[in-house]
mmCIF file of C-alpha atoms in Angstrom:
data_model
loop_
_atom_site.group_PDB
_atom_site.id
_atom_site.type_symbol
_atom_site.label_atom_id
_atom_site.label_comp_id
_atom_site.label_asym_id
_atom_site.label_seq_id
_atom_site.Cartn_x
_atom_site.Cartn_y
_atom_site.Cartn_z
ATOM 1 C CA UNK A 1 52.092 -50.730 -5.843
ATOM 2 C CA UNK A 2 53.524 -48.720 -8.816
ATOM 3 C CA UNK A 3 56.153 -45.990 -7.717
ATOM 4 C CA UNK A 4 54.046 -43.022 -8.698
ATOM 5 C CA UNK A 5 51.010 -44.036 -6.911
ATOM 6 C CA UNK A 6 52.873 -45.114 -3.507
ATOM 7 C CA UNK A 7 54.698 -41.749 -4.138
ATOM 8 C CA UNK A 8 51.557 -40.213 -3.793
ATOM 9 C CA UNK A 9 50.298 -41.948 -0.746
ATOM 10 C CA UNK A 10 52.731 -41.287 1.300
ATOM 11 C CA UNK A 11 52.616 -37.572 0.463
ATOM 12 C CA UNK A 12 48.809 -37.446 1.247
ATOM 13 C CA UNK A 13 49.732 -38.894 4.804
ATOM 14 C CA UNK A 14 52.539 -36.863 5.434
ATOM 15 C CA UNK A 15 51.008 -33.985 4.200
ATOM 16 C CA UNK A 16 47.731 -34.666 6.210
ATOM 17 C CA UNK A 17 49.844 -33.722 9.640
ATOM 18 C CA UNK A 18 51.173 -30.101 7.925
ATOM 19 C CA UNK A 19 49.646 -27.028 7.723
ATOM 20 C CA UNK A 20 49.300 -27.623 4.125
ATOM 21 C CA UNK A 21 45.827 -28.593 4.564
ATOM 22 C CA UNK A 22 43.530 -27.294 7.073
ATOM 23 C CA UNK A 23 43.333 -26.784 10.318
ATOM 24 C CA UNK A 24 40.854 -29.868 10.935
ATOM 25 C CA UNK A 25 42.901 -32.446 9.523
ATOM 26 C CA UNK A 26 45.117 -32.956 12.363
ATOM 27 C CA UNK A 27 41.961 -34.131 14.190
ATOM 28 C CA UNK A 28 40.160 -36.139 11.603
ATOM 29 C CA UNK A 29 43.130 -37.993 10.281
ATOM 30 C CA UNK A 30 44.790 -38.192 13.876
ATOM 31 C CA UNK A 31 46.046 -41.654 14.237
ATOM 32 C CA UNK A 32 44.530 -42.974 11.467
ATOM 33 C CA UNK A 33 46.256 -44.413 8.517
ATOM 34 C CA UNK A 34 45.180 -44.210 5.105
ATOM 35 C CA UNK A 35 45.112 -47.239 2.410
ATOM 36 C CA UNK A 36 45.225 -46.206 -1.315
ATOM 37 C CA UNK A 37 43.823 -49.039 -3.069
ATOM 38 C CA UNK A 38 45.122 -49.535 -7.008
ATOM 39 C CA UNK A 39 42.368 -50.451 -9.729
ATOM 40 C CA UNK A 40 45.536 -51.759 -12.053
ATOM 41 C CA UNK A 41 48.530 -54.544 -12.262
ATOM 42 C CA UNK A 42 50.946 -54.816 -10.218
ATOM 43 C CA UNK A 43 48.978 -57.634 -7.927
ATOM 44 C CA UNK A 44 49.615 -56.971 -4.156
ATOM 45 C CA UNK A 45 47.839 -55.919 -1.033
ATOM 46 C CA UNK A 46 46.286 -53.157 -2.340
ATOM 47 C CA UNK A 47 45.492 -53.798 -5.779
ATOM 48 C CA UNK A 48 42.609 -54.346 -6.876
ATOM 49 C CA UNK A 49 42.632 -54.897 -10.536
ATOM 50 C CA UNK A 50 39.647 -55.055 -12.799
ATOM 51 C CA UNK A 51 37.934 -53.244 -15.413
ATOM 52 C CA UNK A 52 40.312 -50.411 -15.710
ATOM 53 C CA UNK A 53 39.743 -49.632 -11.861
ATOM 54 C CA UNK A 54 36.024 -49.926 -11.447
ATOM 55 C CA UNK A 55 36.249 -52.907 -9.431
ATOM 56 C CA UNK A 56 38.207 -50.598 -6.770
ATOM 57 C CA UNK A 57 35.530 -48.083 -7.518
ATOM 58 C CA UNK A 58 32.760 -50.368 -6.795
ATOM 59 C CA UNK A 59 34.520 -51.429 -3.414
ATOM 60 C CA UNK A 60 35.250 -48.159 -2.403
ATOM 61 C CA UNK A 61 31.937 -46.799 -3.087
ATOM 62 C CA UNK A 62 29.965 -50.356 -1.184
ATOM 63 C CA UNK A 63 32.046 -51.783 1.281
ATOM 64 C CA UNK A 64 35.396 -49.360 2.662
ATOM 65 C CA UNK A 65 35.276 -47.459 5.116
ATOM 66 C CA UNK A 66 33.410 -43.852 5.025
ATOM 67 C CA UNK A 67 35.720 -41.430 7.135
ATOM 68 C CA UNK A 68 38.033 -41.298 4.309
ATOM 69 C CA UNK A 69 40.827 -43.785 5.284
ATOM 70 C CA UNK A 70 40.143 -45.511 2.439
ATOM 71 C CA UNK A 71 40.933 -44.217 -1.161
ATOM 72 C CA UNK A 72 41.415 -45.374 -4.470
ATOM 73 C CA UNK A 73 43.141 -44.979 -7.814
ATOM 74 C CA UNK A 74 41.548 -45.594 -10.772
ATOM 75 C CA UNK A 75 41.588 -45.549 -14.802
ATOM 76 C CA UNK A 76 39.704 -43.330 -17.385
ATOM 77 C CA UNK A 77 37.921 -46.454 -18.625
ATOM 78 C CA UNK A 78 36.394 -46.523 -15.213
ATOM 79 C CA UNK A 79 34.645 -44.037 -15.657
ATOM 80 C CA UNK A 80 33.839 -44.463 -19.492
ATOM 81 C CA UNK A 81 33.170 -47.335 -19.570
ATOM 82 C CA UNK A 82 29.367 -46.917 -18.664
ATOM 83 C CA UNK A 83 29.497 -44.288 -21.332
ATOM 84 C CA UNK A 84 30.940 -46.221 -24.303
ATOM 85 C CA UNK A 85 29.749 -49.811 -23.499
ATOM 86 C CA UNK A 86 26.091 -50.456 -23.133
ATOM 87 C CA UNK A 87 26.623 -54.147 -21.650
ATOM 88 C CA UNK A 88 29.428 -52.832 -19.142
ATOM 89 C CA UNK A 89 28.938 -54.247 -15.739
ATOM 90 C CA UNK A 90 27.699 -51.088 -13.511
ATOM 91 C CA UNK A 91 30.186 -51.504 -10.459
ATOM 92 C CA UNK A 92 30.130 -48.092 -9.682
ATOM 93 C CA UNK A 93 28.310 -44.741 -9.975
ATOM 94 C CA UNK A 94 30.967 -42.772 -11.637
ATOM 95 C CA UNK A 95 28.993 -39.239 -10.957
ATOM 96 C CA UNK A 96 28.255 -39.910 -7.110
ATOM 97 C CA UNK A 97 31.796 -41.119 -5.840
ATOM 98 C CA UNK A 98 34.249 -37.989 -4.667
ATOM 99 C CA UNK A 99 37.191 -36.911 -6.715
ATOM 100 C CA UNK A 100 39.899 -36.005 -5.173
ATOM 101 C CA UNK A 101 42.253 -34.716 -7.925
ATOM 102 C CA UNK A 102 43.803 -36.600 -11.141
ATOM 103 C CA UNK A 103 47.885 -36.491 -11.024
ATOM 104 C CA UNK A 104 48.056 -36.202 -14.864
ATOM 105 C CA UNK A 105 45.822 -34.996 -17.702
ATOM 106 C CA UNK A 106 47.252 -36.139 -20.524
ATOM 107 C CA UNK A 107 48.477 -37.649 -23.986
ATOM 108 C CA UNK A 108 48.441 -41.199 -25.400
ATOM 109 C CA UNK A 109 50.021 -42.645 -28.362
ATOM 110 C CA UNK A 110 49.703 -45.352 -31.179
ATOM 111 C CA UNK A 111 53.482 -46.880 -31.597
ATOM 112 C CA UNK A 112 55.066 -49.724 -33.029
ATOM 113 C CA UNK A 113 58.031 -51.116 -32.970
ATOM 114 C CA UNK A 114 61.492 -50.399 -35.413
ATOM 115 C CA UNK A 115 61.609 -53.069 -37.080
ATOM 116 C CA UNK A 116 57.692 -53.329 -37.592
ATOM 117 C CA UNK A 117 56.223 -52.588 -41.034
ATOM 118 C CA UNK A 118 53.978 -49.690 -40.214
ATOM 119 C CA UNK A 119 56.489 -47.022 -39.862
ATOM 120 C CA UNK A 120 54.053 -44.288 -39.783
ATOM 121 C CA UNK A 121 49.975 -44.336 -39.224
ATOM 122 C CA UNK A 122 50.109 -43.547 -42.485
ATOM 123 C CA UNK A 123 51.252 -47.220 -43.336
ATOM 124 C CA UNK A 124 48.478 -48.571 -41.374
ATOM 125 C CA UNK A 125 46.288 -47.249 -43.926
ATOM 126 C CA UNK A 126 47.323 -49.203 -46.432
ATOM 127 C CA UNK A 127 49.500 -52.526 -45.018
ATOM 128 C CA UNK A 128 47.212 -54.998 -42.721
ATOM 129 C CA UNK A 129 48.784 -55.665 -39.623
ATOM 130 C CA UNK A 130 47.612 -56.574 -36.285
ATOM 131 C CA UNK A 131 47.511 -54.406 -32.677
ATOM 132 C CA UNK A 132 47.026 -55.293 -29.613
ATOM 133 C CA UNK A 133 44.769 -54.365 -27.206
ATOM 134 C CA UNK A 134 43.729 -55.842 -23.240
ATOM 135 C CA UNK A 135 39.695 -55.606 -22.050
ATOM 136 C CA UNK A 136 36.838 -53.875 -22.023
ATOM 137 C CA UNK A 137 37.262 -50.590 -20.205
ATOM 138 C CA UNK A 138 40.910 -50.144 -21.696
ATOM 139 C CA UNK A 139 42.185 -47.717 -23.645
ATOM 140 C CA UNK A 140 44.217 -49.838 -25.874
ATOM 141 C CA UNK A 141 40.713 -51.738 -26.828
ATOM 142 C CA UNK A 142 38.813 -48.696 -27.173
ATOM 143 C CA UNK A 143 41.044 -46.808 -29.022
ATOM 144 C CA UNK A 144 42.496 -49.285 -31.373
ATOM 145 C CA UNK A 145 39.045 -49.498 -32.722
ATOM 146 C CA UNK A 146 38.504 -45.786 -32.396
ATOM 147 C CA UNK A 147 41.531 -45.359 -34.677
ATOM 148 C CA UNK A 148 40.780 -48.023 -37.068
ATOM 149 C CA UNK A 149 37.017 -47.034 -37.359
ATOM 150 C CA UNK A 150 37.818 -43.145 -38.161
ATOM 151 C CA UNK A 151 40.717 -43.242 -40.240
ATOM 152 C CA UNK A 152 40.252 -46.227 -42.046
ATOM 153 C CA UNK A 153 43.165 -48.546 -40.501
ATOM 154 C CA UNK A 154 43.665 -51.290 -41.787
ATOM 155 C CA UNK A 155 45.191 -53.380 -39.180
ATOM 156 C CA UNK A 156 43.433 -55.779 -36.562
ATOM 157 C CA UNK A 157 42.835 -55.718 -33.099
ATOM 158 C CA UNK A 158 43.747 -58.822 -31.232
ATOM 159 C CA UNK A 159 42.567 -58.225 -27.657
ATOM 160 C CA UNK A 160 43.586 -60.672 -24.329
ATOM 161 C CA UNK A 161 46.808 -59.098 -22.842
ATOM 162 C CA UNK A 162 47.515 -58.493 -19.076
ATOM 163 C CA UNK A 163 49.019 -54.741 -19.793
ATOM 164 C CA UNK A 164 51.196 -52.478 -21.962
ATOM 165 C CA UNK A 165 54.297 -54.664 -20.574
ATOM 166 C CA UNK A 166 52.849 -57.713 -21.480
ATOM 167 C CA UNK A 167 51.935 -56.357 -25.426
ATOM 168 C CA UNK A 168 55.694 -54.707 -25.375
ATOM 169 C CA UNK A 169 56.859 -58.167 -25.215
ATOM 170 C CA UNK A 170 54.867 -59.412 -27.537
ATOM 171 C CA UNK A 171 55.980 -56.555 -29.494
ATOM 172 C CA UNK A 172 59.724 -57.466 -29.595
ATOM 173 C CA UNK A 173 58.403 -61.169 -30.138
ATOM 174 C CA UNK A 174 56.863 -59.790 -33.519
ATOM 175 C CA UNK A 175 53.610 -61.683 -32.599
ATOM 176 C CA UNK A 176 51.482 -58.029 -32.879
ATOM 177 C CA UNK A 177 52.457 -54.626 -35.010
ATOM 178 C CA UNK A 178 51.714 -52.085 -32.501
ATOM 179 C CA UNK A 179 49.489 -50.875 -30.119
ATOM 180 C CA UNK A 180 47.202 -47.906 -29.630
ATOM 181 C CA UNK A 181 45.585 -45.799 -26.408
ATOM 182 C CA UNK A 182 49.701 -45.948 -24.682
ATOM 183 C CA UNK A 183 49.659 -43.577 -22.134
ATOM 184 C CA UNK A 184 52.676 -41.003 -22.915
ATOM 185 C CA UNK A 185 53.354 -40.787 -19.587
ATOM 186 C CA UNK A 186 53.623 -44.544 -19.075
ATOM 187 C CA UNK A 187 55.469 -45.507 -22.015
ATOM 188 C CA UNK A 188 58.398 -43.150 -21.008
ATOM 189 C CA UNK A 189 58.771 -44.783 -17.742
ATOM 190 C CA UNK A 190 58.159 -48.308 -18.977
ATOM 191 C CA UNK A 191 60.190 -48.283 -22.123
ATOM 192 C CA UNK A 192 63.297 -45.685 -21.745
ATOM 193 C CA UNK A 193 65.177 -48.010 -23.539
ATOM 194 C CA UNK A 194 62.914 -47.742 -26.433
ATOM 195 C CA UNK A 195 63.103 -44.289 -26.945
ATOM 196 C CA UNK A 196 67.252 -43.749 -25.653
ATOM 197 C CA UNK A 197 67.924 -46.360 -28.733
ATOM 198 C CA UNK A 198 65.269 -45.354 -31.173
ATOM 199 C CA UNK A 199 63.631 -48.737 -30.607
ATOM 200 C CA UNK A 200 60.036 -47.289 -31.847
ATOM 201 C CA UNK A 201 57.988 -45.930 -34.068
ATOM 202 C CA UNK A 202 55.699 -43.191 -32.547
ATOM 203 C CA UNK A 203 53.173 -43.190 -35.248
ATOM 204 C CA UNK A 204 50.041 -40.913 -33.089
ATOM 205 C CA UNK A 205 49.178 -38.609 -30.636
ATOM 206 C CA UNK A 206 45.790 -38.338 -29.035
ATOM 207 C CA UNK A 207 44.935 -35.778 -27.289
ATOM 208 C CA UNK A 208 42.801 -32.778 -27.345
ATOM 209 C CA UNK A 209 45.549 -30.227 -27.466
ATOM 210 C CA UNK A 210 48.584 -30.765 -29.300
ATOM 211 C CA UNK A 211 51.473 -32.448 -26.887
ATOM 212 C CA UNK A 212 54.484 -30.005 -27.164
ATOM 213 C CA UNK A 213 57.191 -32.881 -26.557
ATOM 214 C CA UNK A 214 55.576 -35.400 -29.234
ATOM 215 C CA UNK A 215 54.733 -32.150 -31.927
ATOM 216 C CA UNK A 216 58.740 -31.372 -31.780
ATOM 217 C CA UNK A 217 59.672 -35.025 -32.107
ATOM 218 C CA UNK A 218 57.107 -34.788 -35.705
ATOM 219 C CA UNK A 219 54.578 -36.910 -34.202
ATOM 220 C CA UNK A 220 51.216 -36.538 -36.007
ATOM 221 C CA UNK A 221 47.878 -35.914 -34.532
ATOM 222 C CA UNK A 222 45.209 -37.933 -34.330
ATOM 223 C CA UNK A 223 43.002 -35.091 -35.854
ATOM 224 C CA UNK A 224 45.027 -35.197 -39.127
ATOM 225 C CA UNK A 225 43.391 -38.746 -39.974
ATOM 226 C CA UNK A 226 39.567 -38.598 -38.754
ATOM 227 C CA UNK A 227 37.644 -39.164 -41.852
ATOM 228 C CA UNK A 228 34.709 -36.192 -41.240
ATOM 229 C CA UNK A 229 33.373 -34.031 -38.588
ATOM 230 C CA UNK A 230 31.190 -36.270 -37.103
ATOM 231 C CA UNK A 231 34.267 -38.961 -36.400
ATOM 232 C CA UNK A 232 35.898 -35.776 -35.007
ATOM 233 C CA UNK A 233 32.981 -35.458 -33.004
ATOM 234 C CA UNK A 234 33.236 -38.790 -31.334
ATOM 235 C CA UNK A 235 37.186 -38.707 -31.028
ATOM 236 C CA UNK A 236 36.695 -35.580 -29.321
ATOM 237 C CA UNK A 237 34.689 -37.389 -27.146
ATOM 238 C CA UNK A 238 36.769 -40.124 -25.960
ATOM 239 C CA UNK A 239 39.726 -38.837 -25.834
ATOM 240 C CA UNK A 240 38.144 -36.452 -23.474
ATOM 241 C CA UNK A 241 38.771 -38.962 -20.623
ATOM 242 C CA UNK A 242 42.675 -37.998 -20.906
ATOM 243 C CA UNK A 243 41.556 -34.849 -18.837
ATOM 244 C CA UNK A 244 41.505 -36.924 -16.033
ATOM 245 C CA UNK A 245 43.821 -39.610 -16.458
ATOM 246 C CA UNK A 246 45.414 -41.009 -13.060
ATOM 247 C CA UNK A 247 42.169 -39.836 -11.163
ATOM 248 C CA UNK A 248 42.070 -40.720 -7.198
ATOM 249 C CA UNK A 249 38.166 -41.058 -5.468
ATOM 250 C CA UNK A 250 37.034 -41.106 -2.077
ATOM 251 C CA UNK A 251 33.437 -42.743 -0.645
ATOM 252 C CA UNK A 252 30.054 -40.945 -1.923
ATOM 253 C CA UNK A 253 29.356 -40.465 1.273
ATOM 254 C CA UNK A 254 32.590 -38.672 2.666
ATOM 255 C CA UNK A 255 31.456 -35.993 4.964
ATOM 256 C CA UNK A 256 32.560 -32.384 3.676
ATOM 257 C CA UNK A 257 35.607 -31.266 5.300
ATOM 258 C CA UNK A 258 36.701 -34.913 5.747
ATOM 259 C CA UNK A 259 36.604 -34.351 1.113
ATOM 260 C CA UNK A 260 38.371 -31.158 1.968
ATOM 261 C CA UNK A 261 40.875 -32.119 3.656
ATOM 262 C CA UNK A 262 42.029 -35.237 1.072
ATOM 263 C CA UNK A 263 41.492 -32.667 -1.828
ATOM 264 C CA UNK A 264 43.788 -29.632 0.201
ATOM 265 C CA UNK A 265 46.033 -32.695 0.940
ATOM 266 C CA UNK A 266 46.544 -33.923 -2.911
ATOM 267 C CA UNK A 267 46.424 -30.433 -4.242
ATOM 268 C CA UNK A 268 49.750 -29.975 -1.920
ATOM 269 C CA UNK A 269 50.784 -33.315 -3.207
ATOM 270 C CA UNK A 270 50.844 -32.020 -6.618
ATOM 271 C CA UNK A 271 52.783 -28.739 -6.127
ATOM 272 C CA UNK A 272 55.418 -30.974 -3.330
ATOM 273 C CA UNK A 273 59.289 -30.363 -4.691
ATOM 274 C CA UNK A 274 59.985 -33.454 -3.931
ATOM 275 C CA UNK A 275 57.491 -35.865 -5.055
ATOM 276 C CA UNK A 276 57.823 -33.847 -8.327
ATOM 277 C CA UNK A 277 61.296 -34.358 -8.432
ATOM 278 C CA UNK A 278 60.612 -38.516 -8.039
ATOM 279 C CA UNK A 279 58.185 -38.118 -10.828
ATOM 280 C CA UNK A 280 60.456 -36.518 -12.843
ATOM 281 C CA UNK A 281 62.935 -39.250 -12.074
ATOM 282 C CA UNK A 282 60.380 -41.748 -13.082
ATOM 283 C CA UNK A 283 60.114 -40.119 -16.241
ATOM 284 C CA UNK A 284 56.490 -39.610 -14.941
ATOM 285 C CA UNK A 285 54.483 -36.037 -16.520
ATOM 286 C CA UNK A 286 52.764 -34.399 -13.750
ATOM 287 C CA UNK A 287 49.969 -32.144 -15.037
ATOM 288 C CA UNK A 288 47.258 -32.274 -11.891
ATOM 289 C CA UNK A 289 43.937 -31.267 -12.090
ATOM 290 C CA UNK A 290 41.682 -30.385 -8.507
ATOM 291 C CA UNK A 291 39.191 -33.046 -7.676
ATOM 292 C CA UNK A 292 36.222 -30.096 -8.091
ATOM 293 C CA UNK A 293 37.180 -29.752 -11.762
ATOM 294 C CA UNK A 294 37.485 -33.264 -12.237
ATOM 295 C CA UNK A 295 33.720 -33.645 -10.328
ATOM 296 C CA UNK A 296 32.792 -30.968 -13.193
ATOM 297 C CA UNK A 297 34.339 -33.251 -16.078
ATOM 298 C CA UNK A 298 32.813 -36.441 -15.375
ATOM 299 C CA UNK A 299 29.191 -34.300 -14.639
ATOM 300 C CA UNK A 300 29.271 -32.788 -18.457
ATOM 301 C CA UNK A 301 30.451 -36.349 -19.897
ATOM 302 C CA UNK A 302 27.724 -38.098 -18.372
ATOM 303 C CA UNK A 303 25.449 -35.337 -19.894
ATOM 304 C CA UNK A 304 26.579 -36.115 -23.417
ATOM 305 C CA UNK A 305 23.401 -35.941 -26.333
ATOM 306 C CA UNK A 306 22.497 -39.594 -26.655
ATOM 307 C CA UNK A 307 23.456 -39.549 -30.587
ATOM 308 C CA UNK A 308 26.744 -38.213 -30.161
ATOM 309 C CA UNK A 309 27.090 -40.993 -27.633
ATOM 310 C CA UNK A 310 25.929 -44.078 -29.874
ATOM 311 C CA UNK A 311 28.506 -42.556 -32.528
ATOM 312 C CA UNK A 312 30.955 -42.903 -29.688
ATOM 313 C CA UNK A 313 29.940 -46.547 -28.776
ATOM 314 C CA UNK A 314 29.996 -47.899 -31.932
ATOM 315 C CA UNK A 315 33.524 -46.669 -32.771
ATOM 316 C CA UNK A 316 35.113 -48.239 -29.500
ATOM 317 C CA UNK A 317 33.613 -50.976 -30.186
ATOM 318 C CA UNK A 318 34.629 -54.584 -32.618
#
């Protein structure tokens, strides 16, 4: 499984037998060991790939195990998907499964490479070019047509790939421009080498608030090229899912303090020296939000006024 997420696993066990967490969790999680299955790429024992994790989601809320030895990570389109695709496959009841926390509320980026003519998102304005994008459910899907549809991009999106590794290859092959809906997070740990040797061209940021690291570097927002206030609207509203990006759910039918203890458990996760310190090492952001707030988020989203949502469908979609 990915670094971060096995990083994170093994501090919810170890953390499980401290008094970090409460009292009960000695007795509830005594003996017991805990499998963290992954709703992305890498392929291995415990992944579970599909549909930007709601495959996990939809075996996690059927078929694991209830006492909560059995936990999962998933993606934002996971949980948007339902919202932003009418003809999505319903795997999963995204309001009744249990949040435990989300490791990282953040940013995500349009970028291209050097030697790529779109410099800027300006360029992709006014020079065709093509992007590239993986399913349904994914961000780089969703919001290269987001992009395209409110700012009047000009480029295409060319959908099929495995993962941001496979379209960074295809990247250096010059076989596709760029690609939108990058994690931030993810790109830095994927692509050092792109950054260290100014290998890119960061032409977007997306996010709700203004990154801090990406503003001093010049990078534009995505704000500065919606088209009118009712494409900000929808933007707002997808790009919303970044408040919960690396989210991690338990069984809808948990019992209480078992959900207590996993959310006391990854709260001390999140503030642990040393799996921050591996993060940092990873070039990994950690910017954790509890599983209650999360549970809040994904409440409100599903609430959304019906035309605001169609707006939002359309745009995500080809």
């Amino acid at each position: 499984m990915p670094p971060i997420w096995k990083g994170l696993a093994a501090g919810l066990i170890a953390l499980l037998a401290t008094s970090a967490v409460p009292a009960h969790a000695a007795e509830s999680f005594a003996g017991k060991s805990i499998d963290l299955l992954i709703g992305a790429p890498p392929g291995g024992a415990k992944n579970m790939p599909g549909a930007a994790g709601a495959r996990v989601a939809g075996f996690i809320s059927t078929l694991a195990p209830k006492d909560g030895t059995a936990i999962a990570a998933i993606m934002p389109g996971a949980v948007m998907g339902p919202l932003l695709d009418e003809k999505a496959e319903a795997l999963f009841d995204a309001t009744k499964v249990l949040y435990l926390g989300t490791a990282n509320n953040g940013t995500r980026i349009c970028v291209s490479r050097k030697d790529s003519k779109i410099k800027t998102f300006a360029d992709a304005l006014r020079t065709k070019a093509v992007f590239g994008g993986v399913s349904t459910n994914d961000s780089t899907r969703s919001y290269g047509y987001m992009h395209k549809k409110t700012s009047g991009a000009l480029y295409d999106v060319v959908t099929g790939y495995s993962g941001t590794a496979e379209m960074a290859l295809a990247m250096e092959r010059g076989e596709i421009d760029g690609v939108c809906g990058w994690d931030w997070a993810s790109f830095k740990s994927q692509r050092p080498d792109w950054l260290r040797d100014h290998n890119a061209n960061l032409l977007l940021q997306v996010g709700l608030e203004p990154n801090p690291e990406l503003t001093r570097m010049g990078v534009p927002s995505v704000f500065d090229f919606v088209k009118s206030e009712q494409d900000r609207k929808v933007v707002e509203l997808v790009i919303s899912q970044q408040v919960f990006q690396r989210s991690y759910i338990a069984p809808p039918e948990l019992p209480a303090a078992s959900l207590e203890t996993l959310r006391s458990a990854f709260d001390a996760t999140m503030a642990d020296q040393q799996f921050l310190q591996d993060a940092e090492n990873m070039r990994i952001d950690i910017e954790p939000l509890p599983g209650g707030r999360v549970q809040e988020l994904v409440q409100k989203l599903y609430s959304t006024p019906k035309d605001i949502m169609e707006r939002a469908r359309a745009a995500v979609m080809p």
